[in-house]
Amino acid sequence: MNIENQTKSILIDGVWRDIEERTETIYNPATLEPITKVAYGGRQEADEAIQAAAKAIPSWSEMTGRERSGILYKASELMNEDAERLGEILTLEQGKPLSEAIGEVKGAAAFLLWYAEEASRGYGEWIPPSNKSKRLLVIPKPIGVVGAITPWNFPSSMITRKIAPALAAGCTVVLKPAPETPLSAIEIMKILQRAGLPDGVVNLVTGDAEEIGKAMLENKDVRLITFTGSTAVGKYLMQESAKHVKKLSLELGGHAPSIVFEDADIEKAATLVLGSKFRNNGQTCICTNRLYVHESIAEAFTTKLTEKVNELKIGSGLEEDTQLGPLINKKAAEKVHAHLEDAVNKGAEVVCGGAPWDGDLKGYFYEPTILSNVTNDMMIMSEETFGPIIPIQTFNDEDDVIRAANDSDYGLAAYIFTENTNRAIRTSEKLDYGIVGVNDVFPATPEAPFGGIKQSGIGKEGGHHGMSEFLEEKFVSIGID
Ligand code: ADP
């Protein structure tokens, strides 16, 4: 792959820029080799980008939904056509296996497609009046300029999941991608430009997170901030948004429990748990963070899962057959190891794995790990690990395990594995989570609402629910003779 050693990474009002004296180097997390340098933008660039987005609002929002739809359709097509190359760029900057990266790019294109379809369906309401001489209308209006802040774990789909519904609704956007993974963001901007998106409708600013964030928070023109990332930054944005009463949509951390009941299909459940935990090397906010297995099947299930974990191939995501890539950076690797050491010091048993991977690549790789004898006082049982460790606890009572699963400040995703429909319905209703997967660990899809409760966030992404985040309801009351 031929990437220049400096990439223009700031897009304002349709014009690409770099900043020669302020750059940031992007590294391949598998090898720790530099890939390219991008601009390290700050307050000035963010303010200009917001201004461009505000200027673009009238013409973009006044277009018909059908007209906006055409551009999103085209962008989705272009993205699918280029999925292999985009996947390679994604793997290069993020590390995940190429097959997962290409899958993510196609998933990102699917968000553009879904919201291309939704763009012409921003229905309002006609309310039957209680007074004969009135007519009551509810008109959905685009909220205005949107500030979008995205994370590194899904550098492509997290962007289209936010900007596709925003654009469909008639909003304009300033995007700040994660510092680790700006290259996928740059590619998405180029696709939107090629699809015919007018200048200024989407703007991209890479650089100083705090400064760009401040511009979004302090500028009154930004009416909504949509953010995916840590709960700590989400709380900060929420607090600061109070000054101008900005709307927020937050996808924050998770600590997903997976429950394997005694009536589960053991082979199927083990394969699903494997997928849930080790996709993207455990760096997914909805991935299993704690596993509860009924004691009557615990031995058989753990044996099966261990066999599968031992077969996982670690390596560079660009090598064929790799299933586990590197962790994103040193900080991530240190956190994973701290969770392991804390658990072992408090009595956990290492069933397999349990150490940084001793391979021939320089990146931060970690052995896929299973822990048993796990107790609730271990960090791993309440804090997000974001890495390839599964702690297993056993249970023998349905009510007890639901109580344990719900005992968390987070409320993003939970999973249950059972072949008993009554149990599936009963327990999915009792779990305090925004998303419940029943024999399904990949619930994210463009047509359905994805989002957490409690400290996992506010608002939904996906489905018609995702577009309504970007619309405000205007009530028009008409007196008639
Ligand atoms: P992580 O630790 O997993 O990177 P963060 O919440 O720090 O999670 O990052 C998610 C996104 O939020 C990234 O794009 C990051 O640059 C951005 N971010 C971090 N701090 C701030 C901040 N103070 N203001 C605005 N954005 C921020």
Short mmCIF file of C-alpha atoms in Angstrom, two decimals, residues 21-466:
data_model
loop_
_atom_site.label_atom_id
_atom_site.label_comp_id
_atom_site.label_asym_id
_atom_site.label_seq_id
_atom_site.Cartn_x
_atom_site.Cartn_y
_atom_site.Cartn_z
CA GLU A 21 4.59 22.77 11.55
CA ARG A 22 2.03 20.80 13.59
CA THR A 23 1.74 17.12 12.71
CA GLU A 24 1.06 13.84 14.42
CA THR A 25 2.58 10.52 13.34
CA ILE A 26 0.25 7.57 12.81
CA TYR A 27 1.68 4.15 13.65
CA ASN A 28 0.87 0.62 12.57
CA PRO A 29 -0.03 -1.01 15.93
CA ALA A 30 1.23 -4.43 14.74
CA THR A 31 4.77 -3.28 13.99
CA LEU A 32 4.94 0.15 15.69
CA GLU A 33 6.31 1.50 12.38
CA PRO A 34 5.15 4.94 11.24
CA ILE A 35 2.58 4.95 8.42
CA THR A 36 2.23 8.67 7.73
CA LYS A 37 1.84 12.06 9.42
CA VAL A 38 -1.40 14.00 9.66
CA ALA A 39 -2.19 17.56 10.65
CA TYR A 40 -2.50 18.36 14.33
CA GLY A 41 -5.33 20.85 14.17
CA GLY A 42 -6.66 22.87 17.08
CA ARG A 43 -9.13 25.54 18.06
CA GLN A 44 -8.59 27.69 14.97
CA GLU A 45 -9.30 24.87 12.49
CA ALA A 46 -12.23 23.58 14.53
CA ASP A 47 -13.82 27.04 14.64
CA GLU A 48 -13.39 27.43 10.89
CA ALA A 49 -14.91 23.99 10.32
CA ILE A 50 -17.92 24.87 12.48
CA GLN A 51 -18.35 28.10 10.55
CA ALA A 52 -18.28 26.19 7.25
CA ALA A 53 -20.85 23.69 8.57
CA ALA A 54 -23.11 26.52 9.76
CA LYS A 55 -22.87 28.23 6.36
CA ALA A 56 -23.86 24.99 4.62
CA ILE A 57 -26.97 24.42 6.76
CA PRO A 58 -29.59 26.39 4.79
CA SER A 59 -28.93 24.85 1.38
CA TRP A 60 -28.40 21.31 2.69
CA SER A 61 -31.40 21.28 5.01
CA GLU A 62 -33.68 22.77 2.35
CA MET A 63 -32.87 20.04 -0.16
CA THR A 64 -35.51 17.34 -0.37
CA GLY A 65 -34.86 14.12 1.48
CA ARG A 66 -34.78 12.40 -1.91
CA GLU A 67 -31.95 14.68 -3.09
CA ARG A 68 -29.89 14.02 0.04
CA SER A 69 -30.67 10.35 -0.34
CA GLY A 70 -29.08 10.18 -3.80
CA ILE A 71 -25.73 11.34 -2.43
CA LEU A 72 -25.81 8.85 0.44
CA TYR A 73 -26.69 6.01 -1.98
CA LYS A 74 -23.79 6.90 -4.20
CA ALA A 75 -21.41 7.08 -1.23
CA SER A 76 -22.54 3.66 -0.06
CA GLU A 77 -21.91 2.21 -3.54
CA LEU A 78 -18.46 3.78 -3.77
CA MET A 79 -17.56 2.46 -0.35
CA ASN A 80 -18.59 -1.09 -1.18
CA GLU A 81 -16.69 -1.00 -4.47
CA ASP A 82 -13.53 0.06 -2.63
CA ALA A 83 -14.00 -2.17 0.44
CA GLU A 84 -10.78 -4.16 0.05
CA ARG A 85 -8.49 -1.14 -0.18
CA LEU A 86 -10.35 0.66 2.60
CA GLY A 87 -10.13 -2.49 4.72
CA GLU A 88 -6.39 -2.60 4.22
CA ILE A 89 -6.03 1.02 5.35
CA LEU A 90 -8.20 0.28 8.37
CA THR A 91 -6.09 -2.74 9.36
CA LEU A 92 -2.91 -0.77 8.85
CA GLU A 93 -3.91 1.95 11.31
CA GLN A 94 -6.05 -0.08 13.72
CA GLY A 95 -4.63 -3.61 13.65
CA LYS A 96 -7.74 -5.79 13.34
CA PRO A 97 -7.64 -8.80 10.97
CA LEU A 98 -8.21 -7.80 7.35
CA SER A 99 -11.39 -9.90 7.04
CA GLU A 100 -12.87 -8.02 10.02
CA ALA A 101 -11.73 -4.69 8.56
CA ILE A 102 -13.36 -5.37 5.19
CA GLY A 103 -16.48 -6.52 7.07
CA GLU A 104 -16.45 -3.25 8.99
CA VAL A 105 -16.13 -1.17 5.82
CA LYS A 106 -19.10 -3.00 4.29
CA GLY A 107 -20.99 -2.46 7.54
CA ALA A 108 -20.11 1.24 7.34
CA ALA A 109 -21.45 1.34 3.78
CA ALA A 110 -24.63 -0.34 5.02
CA PHE A 111 -25.26 2.62 7.35
CA LEU A 112 -24.98 4.99 4.39
CA LEU A 113 -27.44 2.82 2.47
CA TRP A 114 -29.95 2.54 5.31
CA TYR A 115 -29.97 6.28 5.92
CA ALA A 116 -30.15 6.95 2.18
CA GLU A 117 -33.45 5.07 2.43
CA GLU A 118 -34.53 6.91 5.59
CA ALA A 119 -33.67 10.38 4.23
CA SER A 120 -37.03 10.71 2.52
CA ARG A 121 -38.99 9.36 5.49
CA GLY A 122 -38.69 12.13 8.06
CA TYR A 123 -42.42 12.04 8.74
CA GLY A 124 -44.19 14.58 10.86
CA GLU A 125 -47.56 14.30 12.56
CA TRP A 126 -51.04 15.71 12.22
CA ILE A 127 -52.75 15.80 15.61
CA PRO A 128 -56.57 15.70 15.78
CA PRO A 129 -57.39 18.98 17.61
CA SER A 130 -59.70 19.24 20.61
CA ASN A 131 -60.73 22.66 19.31
CA LYS A 132 -62.53 22.69 15.92
CA SER A 133 -61.00 26.00 14.91
CA LYS A 134 -57.42 24.78 15.13
CA ARG A 135 -55.10 22.57 13.13
CA LEU A 136 -52.08 21.07 14.90
CA LEU A 137 -48.98 20.01 13.00
CA VAL A 138 -45.69 18.54 14.14
CA ILE A 139 -42.84 19.15 11.70
CA PRO A 140 -39.46 17.45 12.09
CA LYS A 141 -36.59 19.90 11.55
CA PRO A 142 -32.85 19.16 11.39
CA ILE A 143 -31.24 20.19 14.65
CA GLY A 144 -28.38 22.09 12.94
CA VAL A 145 -24.62 21.70 13.07
CA VAL A 146 -23.47 18.42 14.63
CA GLY A 147 -20.11 17.83 16.31
CA ALA A 148 -19.17 14.14 15.92
CA ILE A 149 -16.37 12.59 17.98
CA THR A 150 -15.43 9.00 17.20
CA PRO A 151 -13.19 6.29 18.70
CA TRP A 152 -10.42 4.10 17.21
CA ASN A 153 -11.95 0.65 17.71
CA PHE A 154 -14.29 0.89 14.68
CA PRO A 155 -12.68 3.73 12.70
CA SER A 156 -15.06 3.41 9.77
CA SER A 157 -18.47 2.22 10.96
CA MET A 158 -18.55 4.55 13.99
CA ILE A 159 -18.26 7.47 11.58
CA THR A 160 -20.99 6.51 9.10
CA ARG A 161 -23.25 5.44 11.96
CA LYS A 162 -23.19 9.07 13.10
CA ILE A 163 -22.85 11.10 9.93
CA ALA A 164 -25.24 9.11 7.71
CA PRO A 165 -28.31 9.78 9.90
CA ALA A 166 -27.16 13.38 10.52
CA LEU A 167 -26.90 14.04 6.78
CA ALA A 168 -30.14 12.21 6.04
CA ALA A 169 -31.90 14.44 8.57
CA GLY A 170 -30.51 17.59 6.92
CA CYS A 171 -27.79 18.43 9.45
CA THR A 172 -24.21 19.39 8.66
CA VAL A 173 -21.23 17.94 10.50
CA VAL A 174 -17.79 18.60 11.95
CA LEU A 175 -16.05 15.29 12.55
CA LYS A 176 -13.17 14.68 14.93
CA PRO A 177 -11.90 11.11 14.53
CA ALA A 178 -9.72 9.29 17.05
CA PRO A 179 -6.06 10.35 16.90
CA GLU A 180 -4.98 6.74 16.36
CA THR A 181 -7.13 6.18 13.26
CA PRO A 182 -7.62 9.27 11.09
CA LEU A 183 -6.93 7.54 7.76
CA SER A 184 -10.28 5.76 7.51
CA ALA A 185 -11.98 9.08 8.30
CA ILE A 186 -10.08 10.80 5.49
CA GLU A 187 -11.14 8.06 3.05
CA ILE A 188 -14.80 8.43 4.06
CA MET A 189 -14.64 12.19 3.46
CA LYS A 190 -13.18 11.60 -0.02
CA ILE A 191 -15.96 9.15 -0.82
CA LEU A 192 -18.60 11.65 0.26
CA GLN A 193 -16.96 14.31 -1.92
CA ARG A 194 -16.91 11.93 -4.90
CA ALA A 195 -20.57 11.12 -4.25
CA GLY A 196 -21.36 14.81 -4.74
CA LEU A 197 -21.72 16.09 -1.16
CA PRO A 198 -21.67 19.91 -1.32
CA ASP A 199 -18.71 21.73 0.27
CA GLY A 200 -19.00 22.41 3.99
CA VAL A 201 -21.69 19.81 4.66
CA VAL A 202 -19.15 17.50 6.32
CA ASN A 203 -15.85 18.84 7.64
CA LEU A 204 -12.99 16.93 9.20
CA VAL A 205 -10.55 18.15 11.84
CA THR A 206 -7.74 15.95 13.17
CA GLY A 207 -5.60 17.05 16.08
CA ASP A 208 -5.89 18.24 19.65
CA ALA A 209 -8.94 16.47 21.13
CA GLU A 210 -9.40 18.89 23.99
CA GLU A 211 -9.15 22.01 21.81
CA ILE A 212 -11.44 20.66 19.09
CA GLY A 213 -13.84 19.46 21.77
CA LYS A 214 -13.82 22.92 23.37
CA ALA A 215 -14.65 24.55 20.05
CA MET A 216 -17.64 22.24 19.68
CA LEU A 217 -18.73 22.90 23.26
CA GLU A 218 -18.27 26.66 23.25
CA ASN A 219 -19.63 27.49 19.80
CA LYS A 220 -23.38 28.10 19.97
CA ASP A 221 -23.80 26.98 16.35
CA VAL A 222 -23.07 23.37 17.30
CA ARG A 223 -26.47 22.14 18.46
CA LEU A 224 -25.69 18.48 19.08
CA ILE A 225 -22.60 16.52 20.04
CA THR A 226 -22.60 12.86 19.14
CA PHE A 227 -19.82 10.97 20.87
CA THR A 228 -18.59 7.41 21.17
CA GLY A 229 -15.82 6.80 23.67
CA SER A 230 -15.03 6.53 27.35
CA THR A 231 -17.55 7.25 30.08
CA ALA A 232 -15.15 9.81 31.60
CA VAL A 233 -15.02 11.94 28.43
CA GLY A 234 -18.78 11.45 27.93
CA LYS A 235 -19.45 12.86 31.41
CA TYR A 236 -17.18 15.83 30.70
CA LEU A 237 -18.98 16.59 27.43
CA MET A 238 -22.31 16.32 29.19
CA GLN A 239 -21.30 18.71 31.91
CA GLU A 240 -19.88 21.27 29.49
CA SER A 241 -22.86 21.01 27.13
CA ALA A 242 -25.03 22.46 29.87
CA LYS A 243 -23.68 25.96 29.17
CA HIS A 244 -25.47 26.23 25.85
CA VAL A 245 -28.02 23.45 26.47
CA LYS A 246 -26.70 21.36 23.62
CA LYS A 247 -28.28 18.05 22.83
CA LEU A 248 -26.09 14.99 23.32
CA SER A 249 -25.98 11.50 21.98
CA LEU A 250 -23.52 9.35 23.91
CA GLU A 251 -22.29 5.81 23.33
CA LEU A 252 -20.03 5.12 26.29
CA GLY A 253 -18.42 2.15 27.95
CA GLY A 254 -19.90 -1.26 28.65
CA HIS A 255 -19.30 -4.33 30.77
CA ALA A 256 -21.31 -6.98 29.02
CA PRO A 257 -22.29 -10.10 30.93
CA SER A 258 -22.75 -13.32 28.94
CA ILE A 259 -24.87 -16.01 30.58
CA VAL A 260 -24.69 -19.62 29.43
CA PHE A 261 -27.71 -21.49 30.84
CA GLU A 262 -27.79 -25.23 31.40
CA ASP A 263 -30.13 -25.62 28.41
CA ALA A 264 -27.74 -23.90 25.97
CA ASP A 265 -26.25 -25.66 22.97
CA ILE A 266 -22.69 -25.89 24.31
CA GLU A 267 -20.91 -26.01 20.95
CA LYS A 268 -22.93 -23.10 19.57
CA ALA A 269 -22.60 -21.02 22.74
CA ALA A 270 -18.82 -21.56 22.89
CA THR A 271 -18.45 -20.39 19.26
CA LEU A 272 -20.59 -17.33 19.94
CA VAL A 273 -18.76 -16.39 23.14
CA LEU A 274 -15.48 -16.75 21.26
CA GLY A 275 -16.75 -14.35 18.59
CA SER A 276 -18.09 -11.91 21.15
CA LYS A 277 -14.89 -11.77 23.17
CA PHE A 278 -12.18 -11.99 20.54
CA ARG A 279 -13.58 -9.99 17.64
CA ASN A 280 -11.36 -6.93 17.36
CA ASN A 281 -9.25 -8.50 20.14
CA GLY A 282 -11.84 -7.68 22.78
CA GLN A 283 -11.67 -3.96 21.97
CA THR A 284 -15.40 -3.55 21.52
CA CYS A 285 -17.76 -1.79 23.90
CA ILE A 286 -20.36 -4.54 23.54
CA CYS A 287 -17.98 -7.50 23.84
CA THR A 288 -18.36 -10.02 26.65
CA ASN A 289 -16.50 -8.77 29.71
CA ARG A 290 -17.73 -11.39 32.21
CA LEU A 291 -19.03 -14.87 31.59
CA TYR A 292 -21.46 -16.72 33.83
CA VAL A 293 -21.83 -20.46 33.14
CA HIS A 294 -24.32 -22.79 34.85
CA GLU A 295 -22.36 -25.07 37.17
CA SER A 296 -23.83 -28.25 35.67
CA ILE A 297 -22.17 -27.53 32.30
CA ALA A 298 -19.24 -25.40 33.45
CA GLU A 299 -16.60 -28.08 32.92
CA ALA A 300 -17.82 -29.17 29.49
CA PHE A 301 -18.29 -25.57 28.35
CA THR A 302 -14.90 -24.37 29.62
CA THR A 303 -13.15 -27.32 27.93
CA LYS A 304 -14.88 -26.55 24.64
CA LEU A 305 -14.15 -22.82 24.85
CA THR A 306 -10.52 -23.45 25.80
CA GLU A 307 -10.04 -25.70 22.75
CA LYS A 308 -11.34 -22.93 20.53
CA VAL A 309 -9.28 -20.21 22.21
CA ASN A 310 -6.11 -22.28 21.85
CA GLU A 311 -6.68 -22.45 18.10
CA LEU A 312 -6.81 -18.67 17.62
CA LYS A 313 -4.03 -17.39 15.40
CA ILE A 314 -2.26 -14.23 16.58
CA GLY A 315 -0.38 -11.91 14.23
CA SER A 316 -0.47 -8.91 11.96
CA GLY A 317 -3.98 -8.27 10.71
CA LEU A 318 -2.61 -8.07 7.18
CA GLU A 319 -1.48 -11.71 7.25
CA GLU A 320 -3.98 -14.21 5.98
CA ASP A 321 -5.65 -16.36 8.70
CA THR A 322 -4.87 -13.92 11.55
CA GLN A 323 -7.71 -13.88 14.06
CA LEU A 324 -6.17 -11.78 16.82
CA GLY A 325 -4.32 -8.60 15.98
CA PRO A 326 -2.46 -6.26 18.33
CA LEU A 327 -3.96 -4.09 21.05
CA ILE A 328 -4.15 -0.48 19.97
CA ASN A 329 -1.30 0.87 22.12
CA LYS A 330 0.86 0.48 25.21
CA LYS A 331 -1.73 1.98 27.54
CA ALA A 332 -4.29 -0.59 26.39
CA ALA A 333 -1.81 -3.44 26.87
CA GLU A 334 -0.94 -2.23 30.36
CA LYS A 335 -4.61 -2.10 31.34
CA VAL A 336 -5.24 -5.65 30.09
CA HIS A 337 -2.21 -6.94 32.00
CA ALA A 338 -3.23 -5.02 35.14
CA HIS A 339 -6.62 -6.76 35.05
CA LEU A 340 -4.89 -10.13 34.67
CA GLU A 341 -2.44 -9.52 37.52
CA ASP A 342 -5.10 -8.16 39.84
CA ALA A 343 -7.27 -11.24 39.21
CA VAL A 344 -4.40 -13.69 39.68
CA ASN A 345 -3.25 -11.93 42.86
CA LYS A 346 -6.79 -12.30 44.23
CA GLY A 347 -6.92 -16.04 43.48
CA ALA A 348 -8.02 -16.45 39.84
CA GLU A 349 -6.72 -19.46 37.98
CA VAL A 350 -5.31 -19.05 34.46
CA VAL A 351 -6.96 -21.70 32.26
CA CYS A 352 -5.06 -20.61 29.16
CA GLY A 353 -3.02 -17.60 28.01
CA GLY A 354 -2.22 -15.08 30.73
CA ALA A 355 0.70 -13.08 29.34
CA PRO A 356 1.80 -10.68 26.62
CA TRP A 357 2.36 -12.64 23.40
CA ASP A 358 5.97 -13.56 22.80
CA GLY A 359 5.91 -13.26 19.00
CA ASP A 360 8.20 -11.66 16.46
CA LEU A 361 6.18 -8.46 15.98
CA LYS A 362 6.86 -5.31 17.97
CA GLY A 363 3.23 -4.35 18.60
CA TYR A 364 1.32 -4.90 21.84
CA PHE A 365 -0.07 -8.40 21.42
CA TYR A 366 -1.64 -10.35 24.25
CA GLU A 367 -2.42 -14.06 24.55
CA PRO A 368 -6.13 -14.89 24.48
CA THR A 369 -6.86 -15.74 28.09
CA ILE A 370 -9.48 -17.58 30.14
CA LEU A 371 -9.68 -17.17 33.91
CA SER A 372 -11.61 -19.35 36.37
CA ASN A 373 -12.08 -19.04 40.16
CA VAL A 374 -13.07 -15.46 39.59
CA THR A 375 -14.55 -13.35 42.40
CA ASN A 376 -16.47 -10.07 42.32
CA ASP A 377 -13.71 -8.08 44.04
CA MET A 378 -11.48 -8.45 40.97
CA MET A 379 -11.18 -5.35 38.75
CA ILE A 380 -12.07 -7.37 35.69
CA MET A 381 -15.57 -8.03 37.08
CA SER A 382 -16.53 -4.35 37.15
CA GLU A 383 -14.13 -2.41 34.89
CA GLU A 384 -14.02 -2.54 31.13
CA THR A 385 -10.99 -4.64 30.11
CA PHE A 386 -10.96 -3.86 26.36
CA GLY A 387 -8.75 -6.87 25.68
CA PRO A 388 -8.70 -10.63 25.15
CA ILE A 389 -9.45 -11.97 28.66
CA ILE A 390 -12.57 -13.90 29.67
CA PRO A 391 -13.27 -14.31 33.39
CA ILE A 392 -15.65 -17.20 34.14
CA GLN A 393 -17.94 -17.51 37.14
CA THR A 394 -20.43 -20.31 37.73
CA PHE A 395 -24.03 -20.03 38.97
CA ASN A 396 -26.89 -22.35 39.81
CA ASP A 397 -29.97 -20.11 39.99
CA GLU A 398 -31.57 -17.97 37.27
CA ASP A 399 -32.61 -15.10 39.56
CA ASP A 400 -29.16 -14.96 41.16
CA VAL A 401 -27.36 -14.73 37.84
CA ILE A 402 -29.68 -12.01 36.53
CA ARG A 403 -29.06 -10.05 39.72
CA ALA A 404 -25.29 -10.48 39.29
CA ALA A 405 -25.48 -9.49 35.62
CA ASN A 406 -27.45 -6.33 36.47
CA ASP A 407 -25.08 -5.33 39.26
CA SER A 408 -23.12 -2.83 37.14
CA ASP A 409 -23.00 0.91 36.53
CA TYR A 410 -22.95 0.07 32.83
CA GLY A 411 -25.96 -1.00 30.80
CA LEU A 412 -24.93 -1.40 27.17
CA ALA A 413 -25.18 -5.04 26.07
CA ALA A 414 -25.86 -8.42 27.68
CA TYR A 415 -26.01 -11.90 26.13
CA ILE A 416 -27.86 -15.06 27.01
CA PHE A 417 -27.41 -18.52 25.59
CA THR A 418 -30.33 -20.91 25.93
CA GLU A 419 -32.44 -23.16 23.71
CA ASN A 420 -35.50 -22.55 25.92
CA THR A 421 -37.75 -19.83 24.46
CA ASN A 422 -39.57 -19.13 27.71
CA ARG A 423 -36.30 -18.54 29.48
CA ALA A 424 -34.99 -16.42 26.59
CA ILE A 425 -37.97 -14.05 26.78
CA ARG A 426 -38.18 -14.00 30.58
CA THR A 427 -34.51 -13.25 31.17
CA SER A 428 -34.06 -10.81 28.29
CA GLU A 429 -36.89 -8.75 29.79
CA LYS A 430 -35.20 -8.71 33.19
CA LEU A 431 -31.73 -7.65 32.04
CA ASP A 432 -31.08 -3.92 32.61
CA TYR A 433 -29.30 -3.36 29.32
CA GLY A 434 -30.00 -1.33 26.19
CA ILE A 435 -29.24 -4.35 24.01
CA VAL A 436 -29.78 -8.03 24.74
CA GLY A 437 -28.45 -10.72 22.41
CA VAL A 438 -30.21 -14.09 22.65
CA ASN A 439 -27.94 -16.68 21.01
CA ASP A 440 -26.60 -13.70 19.08
CA VAL A 441 -23.44 -11.76 19.84
CA PHE A 442 -23.38 -9.36 16.87
CA PRO A 443 -26.52 -7.30 17.44
CA ALA A 444 -25.30 -4.06 15.78
CA THR A 445 -27.08 -3.49 12.47
CA PRO A 446 -28.16 -0.32 10.62
CA GLU A 447 -31.89 -0.97 10.96
CA ALA A 448 -32.03 -1.40 14.76
CA PRO A 449 -31.49 0.99 17.70
CA PHE A 450 -28.08 0.52 19.33
CA GLY A 451 -27.42 2.25 22.63
CA GLY A 452 -26.94 1.84 26.33
CA ILE A 453 -28.74 2.74 29.53
CA LYS A 454 -27.30 3.83 32.91
CA GLN A 455 -23.72 5.08 32.53
CA SER A 456 -23.38 3.47 29.09
CA GLY A 457 -24.98 6.42 27.38
CA ILE A 458 -27.92 8.38 26.10
CA GLY A 459 -29.63 8.08 22.74
CA LYS A 460 -29.64 5.50 19.97
CA GLU A 461 -27.72 4.89 16.80
CA GLY A 462 -29.29 2.90 13.98
CA GLY A 463 -32.86 2.52 12.77
CA HIS A 464 -35.36 5.34 12.51
CA HIS A 465 -34.49 5.98 16.17
CA GLY A 466 -30.97 6.95 15.08
#
